[in-house]
Short mmCIF file of C-alpha atoms and ligand atoms in Angstrom, two decimals:
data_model
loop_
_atom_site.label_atom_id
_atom_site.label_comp_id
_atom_site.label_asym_id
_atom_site.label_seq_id
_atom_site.Cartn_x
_atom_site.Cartn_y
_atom_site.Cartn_z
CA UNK O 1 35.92 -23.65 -5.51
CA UNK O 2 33.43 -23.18 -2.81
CA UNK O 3 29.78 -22.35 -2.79
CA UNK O 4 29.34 -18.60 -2.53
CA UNK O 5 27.10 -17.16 0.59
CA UNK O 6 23.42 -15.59 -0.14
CA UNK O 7 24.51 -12.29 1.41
CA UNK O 8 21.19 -10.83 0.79
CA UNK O 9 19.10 -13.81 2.68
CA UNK O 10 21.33 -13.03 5.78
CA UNK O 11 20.98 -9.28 5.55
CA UNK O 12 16.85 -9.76 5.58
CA UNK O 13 17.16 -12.34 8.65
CA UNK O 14 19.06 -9.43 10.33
CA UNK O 15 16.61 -6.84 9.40
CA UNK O 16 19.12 -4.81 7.28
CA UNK O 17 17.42 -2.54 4.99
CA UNK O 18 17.92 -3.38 1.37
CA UNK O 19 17.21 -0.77 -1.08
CA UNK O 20 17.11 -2.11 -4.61
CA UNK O 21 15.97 -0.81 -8.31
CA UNK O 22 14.08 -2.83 -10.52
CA UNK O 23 15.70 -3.94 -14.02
CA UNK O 24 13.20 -3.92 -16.77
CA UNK O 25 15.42 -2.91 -20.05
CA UNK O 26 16.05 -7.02 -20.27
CA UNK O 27 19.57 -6.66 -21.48
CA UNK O 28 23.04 -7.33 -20.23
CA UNK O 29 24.54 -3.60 -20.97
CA UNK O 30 21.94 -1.54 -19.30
CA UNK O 31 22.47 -3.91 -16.29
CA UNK O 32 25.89 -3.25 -15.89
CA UNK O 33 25.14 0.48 -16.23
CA UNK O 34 23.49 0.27 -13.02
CA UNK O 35 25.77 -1.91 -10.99
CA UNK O 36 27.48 0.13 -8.67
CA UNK O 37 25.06 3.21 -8.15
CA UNK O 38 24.76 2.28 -4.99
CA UNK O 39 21.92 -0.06 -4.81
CA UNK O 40 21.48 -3.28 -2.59
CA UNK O 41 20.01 -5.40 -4.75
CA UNK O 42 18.59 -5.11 -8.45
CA UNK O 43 15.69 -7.43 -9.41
CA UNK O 44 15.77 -8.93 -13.04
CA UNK O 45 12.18 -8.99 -13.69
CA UNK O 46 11.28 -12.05 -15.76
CA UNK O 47 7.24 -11.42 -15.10
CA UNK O 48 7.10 -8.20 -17.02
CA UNK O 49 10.30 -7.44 -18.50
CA UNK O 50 11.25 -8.58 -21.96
CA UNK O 51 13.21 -11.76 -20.48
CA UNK O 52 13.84 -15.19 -21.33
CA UNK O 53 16.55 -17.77 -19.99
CA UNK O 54 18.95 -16.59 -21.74
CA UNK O 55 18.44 -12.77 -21.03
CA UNK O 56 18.59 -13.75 -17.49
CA UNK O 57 21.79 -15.56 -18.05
CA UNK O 58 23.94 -12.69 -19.64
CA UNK O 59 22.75 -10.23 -17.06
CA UNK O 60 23.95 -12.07 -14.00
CA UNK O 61 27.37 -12.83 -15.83
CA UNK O 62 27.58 -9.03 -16.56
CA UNK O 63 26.72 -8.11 -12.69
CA UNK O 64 28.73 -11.52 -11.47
CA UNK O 65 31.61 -8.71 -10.45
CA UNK O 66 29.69 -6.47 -8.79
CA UNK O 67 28.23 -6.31 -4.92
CA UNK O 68 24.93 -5.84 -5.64
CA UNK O 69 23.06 -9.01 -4.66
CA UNK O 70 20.78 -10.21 -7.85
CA UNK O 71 17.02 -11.77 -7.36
CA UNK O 72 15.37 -12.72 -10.65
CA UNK O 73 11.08 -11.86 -10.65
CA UNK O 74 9.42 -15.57 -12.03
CA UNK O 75 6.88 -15.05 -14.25
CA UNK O 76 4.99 -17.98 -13.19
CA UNK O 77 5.25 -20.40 -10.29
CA UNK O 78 6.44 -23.52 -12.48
CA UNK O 79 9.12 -25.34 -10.47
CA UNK O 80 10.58 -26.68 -13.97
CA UNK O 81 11.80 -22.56 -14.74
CA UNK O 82 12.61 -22.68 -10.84
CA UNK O 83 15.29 -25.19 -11.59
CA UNK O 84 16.57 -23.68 -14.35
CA UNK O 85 17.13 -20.38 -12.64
CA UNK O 86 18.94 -21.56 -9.62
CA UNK O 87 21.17 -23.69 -11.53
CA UNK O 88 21.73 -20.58 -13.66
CA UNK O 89 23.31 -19.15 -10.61
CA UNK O 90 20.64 -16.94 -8.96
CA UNK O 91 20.72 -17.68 -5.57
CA UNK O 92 17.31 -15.32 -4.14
CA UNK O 93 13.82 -15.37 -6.04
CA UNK O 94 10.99 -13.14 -6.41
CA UNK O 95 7.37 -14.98 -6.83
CA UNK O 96 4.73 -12.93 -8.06
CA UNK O 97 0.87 -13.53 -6.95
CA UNK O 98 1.43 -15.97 -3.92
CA UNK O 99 -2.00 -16.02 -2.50
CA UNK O 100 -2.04 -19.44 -0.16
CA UNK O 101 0.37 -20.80 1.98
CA UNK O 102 0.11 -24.28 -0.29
CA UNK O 103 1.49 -22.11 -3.31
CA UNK O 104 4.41 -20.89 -0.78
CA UNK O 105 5.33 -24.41 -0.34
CA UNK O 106 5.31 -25.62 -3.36
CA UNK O 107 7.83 -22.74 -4.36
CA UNK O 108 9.85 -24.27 -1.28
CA UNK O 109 9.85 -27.41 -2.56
CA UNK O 110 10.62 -26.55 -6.24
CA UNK O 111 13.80 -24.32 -4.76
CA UNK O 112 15.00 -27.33 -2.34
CA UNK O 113 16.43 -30.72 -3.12
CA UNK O 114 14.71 -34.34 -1.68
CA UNK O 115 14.18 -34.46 0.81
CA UNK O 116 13.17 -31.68 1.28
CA UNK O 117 11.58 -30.29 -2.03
CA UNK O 118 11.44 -31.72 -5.57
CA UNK O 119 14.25 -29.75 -7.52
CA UNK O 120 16.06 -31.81 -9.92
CA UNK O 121 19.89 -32.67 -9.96
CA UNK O 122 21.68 -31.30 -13.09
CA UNK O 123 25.12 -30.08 -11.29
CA UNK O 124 26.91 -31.08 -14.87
CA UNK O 125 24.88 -28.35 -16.53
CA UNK O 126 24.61 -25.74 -14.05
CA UNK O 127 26.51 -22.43 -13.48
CA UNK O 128 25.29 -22.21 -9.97
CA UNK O 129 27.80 -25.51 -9.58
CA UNK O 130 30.35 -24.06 -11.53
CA UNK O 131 29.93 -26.81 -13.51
CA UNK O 132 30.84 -29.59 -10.75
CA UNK O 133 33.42 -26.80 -9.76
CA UNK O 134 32.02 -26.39 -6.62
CA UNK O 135 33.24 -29.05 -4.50
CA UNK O 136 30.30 -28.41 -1.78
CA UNK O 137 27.36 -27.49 -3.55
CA UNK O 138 25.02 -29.71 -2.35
CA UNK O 139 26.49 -29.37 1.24
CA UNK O 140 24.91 -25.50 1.00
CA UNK O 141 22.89 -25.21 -2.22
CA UNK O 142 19.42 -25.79 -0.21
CA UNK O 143 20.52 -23.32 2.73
CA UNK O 144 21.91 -20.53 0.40
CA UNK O 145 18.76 -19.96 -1.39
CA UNK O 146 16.12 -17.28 -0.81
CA UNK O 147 12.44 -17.24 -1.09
CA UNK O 148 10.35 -13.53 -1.69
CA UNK O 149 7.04 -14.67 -2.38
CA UNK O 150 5.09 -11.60 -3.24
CA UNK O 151 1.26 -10.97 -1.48
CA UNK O 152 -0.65 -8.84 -4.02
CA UNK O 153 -4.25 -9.95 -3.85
CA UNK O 154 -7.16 -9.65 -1.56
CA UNK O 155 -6.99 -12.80 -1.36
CA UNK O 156 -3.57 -13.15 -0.59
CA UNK O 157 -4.12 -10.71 2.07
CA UNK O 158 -6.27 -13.05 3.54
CA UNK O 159 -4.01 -15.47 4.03
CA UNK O 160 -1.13 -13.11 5.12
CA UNK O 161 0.40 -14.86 8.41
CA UNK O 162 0.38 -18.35 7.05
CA UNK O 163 2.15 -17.18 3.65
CA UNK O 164 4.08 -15.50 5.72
CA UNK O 165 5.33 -18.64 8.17
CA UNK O 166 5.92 -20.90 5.49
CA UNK O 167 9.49 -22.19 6.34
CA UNK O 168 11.51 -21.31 3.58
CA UNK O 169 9.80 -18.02 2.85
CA UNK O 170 12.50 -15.44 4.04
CA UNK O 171 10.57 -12.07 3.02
CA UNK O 172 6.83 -10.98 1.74
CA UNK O 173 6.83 -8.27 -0.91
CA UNK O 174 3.63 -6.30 -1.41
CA UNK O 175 2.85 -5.67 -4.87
CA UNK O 176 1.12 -2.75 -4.79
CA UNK O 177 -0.18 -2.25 -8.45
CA UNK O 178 -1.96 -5.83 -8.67
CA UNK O 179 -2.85 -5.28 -4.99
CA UNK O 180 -5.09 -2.44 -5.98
CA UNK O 181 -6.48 -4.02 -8.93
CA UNK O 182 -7.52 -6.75 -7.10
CA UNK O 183 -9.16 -4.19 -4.82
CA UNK O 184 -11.22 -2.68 -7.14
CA UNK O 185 -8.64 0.02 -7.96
CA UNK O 186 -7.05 -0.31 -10.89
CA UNK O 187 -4.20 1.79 -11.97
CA UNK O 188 -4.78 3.48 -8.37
CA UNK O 189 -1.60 1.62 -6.47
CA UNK O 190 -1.54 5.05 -4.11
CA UNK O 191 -5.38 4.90 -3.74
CA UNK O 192 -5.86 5.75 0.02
CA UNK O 193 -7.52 2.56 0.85
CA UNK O 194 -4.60 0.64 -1.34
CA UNK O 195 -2.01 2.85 0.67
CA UNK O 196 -3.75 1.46 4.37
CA UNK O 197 -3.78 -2.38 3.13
CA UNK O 198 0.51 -2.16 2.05
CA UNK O 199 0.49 -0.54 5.39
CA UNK O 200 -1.24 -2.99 7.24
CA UNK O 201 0.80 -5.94 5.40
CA UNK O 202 3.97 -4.60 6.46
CA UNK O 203 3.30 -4.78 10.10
CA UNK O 204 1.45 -7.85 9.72
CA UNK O 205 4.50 -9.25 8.33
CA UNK O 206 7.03 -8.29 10.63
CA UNK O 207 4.74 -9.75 13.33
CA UNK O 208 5.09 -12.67 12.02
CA UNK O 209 8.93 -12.15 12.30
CA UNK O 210 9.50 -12.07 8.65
CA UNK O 211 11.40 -9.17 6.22
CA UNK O 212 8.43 -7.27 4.77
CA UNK O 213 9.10 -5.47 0.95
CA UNK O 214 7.45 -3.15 -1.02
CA UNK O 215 8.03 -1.24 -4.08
CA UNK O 216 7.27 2.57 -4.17
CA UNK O 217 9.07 4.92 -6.32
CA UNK O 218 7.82 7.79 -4.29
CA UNK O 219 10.45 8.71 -1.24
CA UNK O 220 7.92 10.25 0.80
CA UNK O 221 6.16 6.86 0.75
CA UNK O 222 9.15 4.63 0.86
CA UNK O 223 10.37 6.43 4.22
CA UNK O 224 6.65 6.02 5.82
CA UNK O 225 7.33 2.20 4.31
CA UNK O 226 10.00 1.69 6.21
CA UNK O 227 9.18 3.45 9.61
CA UNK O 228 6.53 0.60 9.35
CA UNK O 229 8.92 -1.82 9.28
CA UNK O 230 9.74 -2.60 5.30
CA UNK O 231 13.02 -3.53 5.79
CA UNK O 232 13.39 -4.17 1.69
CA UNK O 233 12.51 -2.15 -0.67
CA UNK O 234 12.38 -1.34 -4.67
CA UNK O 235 12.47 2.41 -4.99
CA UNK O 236 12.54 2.76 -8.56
CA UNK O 237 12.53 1.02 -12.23
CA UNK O 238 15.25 1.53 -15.04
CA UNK O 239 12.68 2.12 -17.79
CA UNK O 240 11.19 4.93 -15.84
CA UNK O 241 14.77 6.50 -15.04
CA UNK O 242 15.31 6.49 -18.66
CA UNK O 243 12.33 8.00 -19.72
CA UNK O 244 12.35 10.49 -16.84
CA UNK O 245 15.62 11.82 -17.66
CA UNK O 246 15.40 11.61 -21.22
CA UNK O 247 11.89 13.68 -21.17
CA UNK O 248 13.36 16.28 -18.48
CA UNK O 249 16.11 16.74 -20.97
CA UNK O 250 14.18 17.64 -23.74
CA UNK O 251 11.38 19.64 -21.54
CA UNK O 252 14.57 22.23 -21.05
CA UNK O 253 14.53 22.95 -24.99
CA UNK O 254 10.93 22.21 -25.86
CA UNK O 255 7.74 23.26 -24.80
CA UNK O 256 5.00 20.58 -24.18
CA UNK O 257 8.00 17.75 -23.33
CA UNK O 258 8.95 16.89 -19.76
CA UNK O 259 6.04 14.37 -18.90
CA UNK O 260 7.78 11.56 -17.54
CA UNK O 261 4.23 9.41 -16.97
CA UNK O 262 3.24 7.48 -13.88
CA UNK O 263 5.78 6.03 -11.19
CA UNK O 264 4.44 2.44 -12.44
C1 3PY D 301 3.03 -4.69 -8.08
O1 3PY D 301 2.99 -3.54 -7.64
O2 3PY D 301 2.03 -5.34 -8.41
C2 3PY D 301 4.32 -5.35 -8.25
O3 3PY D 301 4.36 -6.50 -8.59
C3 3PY D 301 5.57 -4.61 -8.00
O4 3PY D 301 5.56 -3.75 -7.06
MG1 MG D 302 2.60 -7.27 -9.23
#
């Protein structure tokens, strides 16, 4: 059995555009709903979402068969959790609230074994390995994973190049809900001067020769996003799909329905 390739690492080298949905419902079933809408990637989101280990777990076996590419959010930076998601199988993670280059390389070093990095070996236990299936795991487990660290502070602004030339950090993904709280502008993620900082990001990033992400759930925005060079994007969230089309569905029959409530 051989190791498989992280399609999605290669495709933000290349500068292929991604476009990916993020899953919030935290269960197996709605996840497999989705697979094969015709997304890129969907992002298991373990810092808001209702997810534990074990959540994760039974959503990547139920998308396993599909060709969307999977990256599981962290809720945390701990390099312990790190472990246990890449020998869980996911090969490409999502890092919220990276703010200095030393937290970017600590998240290297949790995702890479010695030398390079710190992870622990646990081949025995982990799905990743197939369970000591995979004859050459260790010949491509450090090169197959992928690092989004996501910028979403002033302060991570700051600091924006160096995140962004970590080794090991494939793509930056501006957050831009904590961005604008941590400009003053809370609950105001398309607040003009919120909207001119993810814009300046994105080409700041791809000067430094990196894949630059966003999330928008606004089209308009997400096309201006990517004429600025976002080459991967989340365009929408489950939960608010849900909700949208269940309260557009019952706005047709009853008067004072249809609000569907903000984009995130
Ligand atoms: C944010 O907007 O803060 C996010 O983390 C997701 O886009
Ligand atoms: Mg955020």
């Amino acid at each position: 059995m051989r190791m498989p390739l992280n399609a999605f690492k290669r495709a933000l080298a290349e500068g292929r555009t991604q476009i990916g949905l993020f899953l919030g419902l935290g269960h197996a079933w709605s996840a497999e709903v989705l697979a094969g809408c015709g997304y890129d990637w969907l992002l298991i989101d373990g810092e808001h979402g209702p997810n534990d280990l074990r959540s994760i777990l039974a959503q990547l076996q139920a998308l396993a068969a599909h060709a969307e590419h999977v990256v599981v959010r962290t809720p945390d930076h701990d390099a312990a959790r790190i472990k246990q998601l890449l020998d869980g199988g996911v090969q490409t993670l999502m890092v919220p609230m990276v703010a200095t280059a030393e937290q970017a390389h600590a998240l290297v070093r949790a995702m890479h074994y010695p030398p390079q990095g710190v992870r622990g070996v646990g081949t025995a236990m982990a799905r990743a390995a197939h369970w000591n299936g995979v004859g050459d795991y260790f010949q491509h487990a450090d090169s197959e994973v992928s690092l989004i660290v996501q910028v979403e502070s002033v302060e991570g602004l700051a600091q924006l190049e160096q995140i962004a030339a970590v080794p090991g950090v494939d793509g930056v993904f501006i957050g831009p809900a904590d961005l604008a709280a941590s400009m003053g502008y809370l609950g105001q993620p398309g607040h003009p001067e919120v909207r001119t900082a993810v814009e300046q990001a994105l080409t700041r990033i791809r000067a430094c020769g990196k894949a630059a992400g966003v999330f928008t759930a606004d089209p308009v925005l997400a096309a201006s996003y990517q004429a600025l060079g976002a080459s991967f994007m989340l365009v929408g969230v489950d939960t608010l799909l849900l909700r949208g089309a269940a309260s557009n569905l019952a706005g047709r029959f009853k008067q004072g329905a249809g609000a569907s409530g903000a984009a995130y």
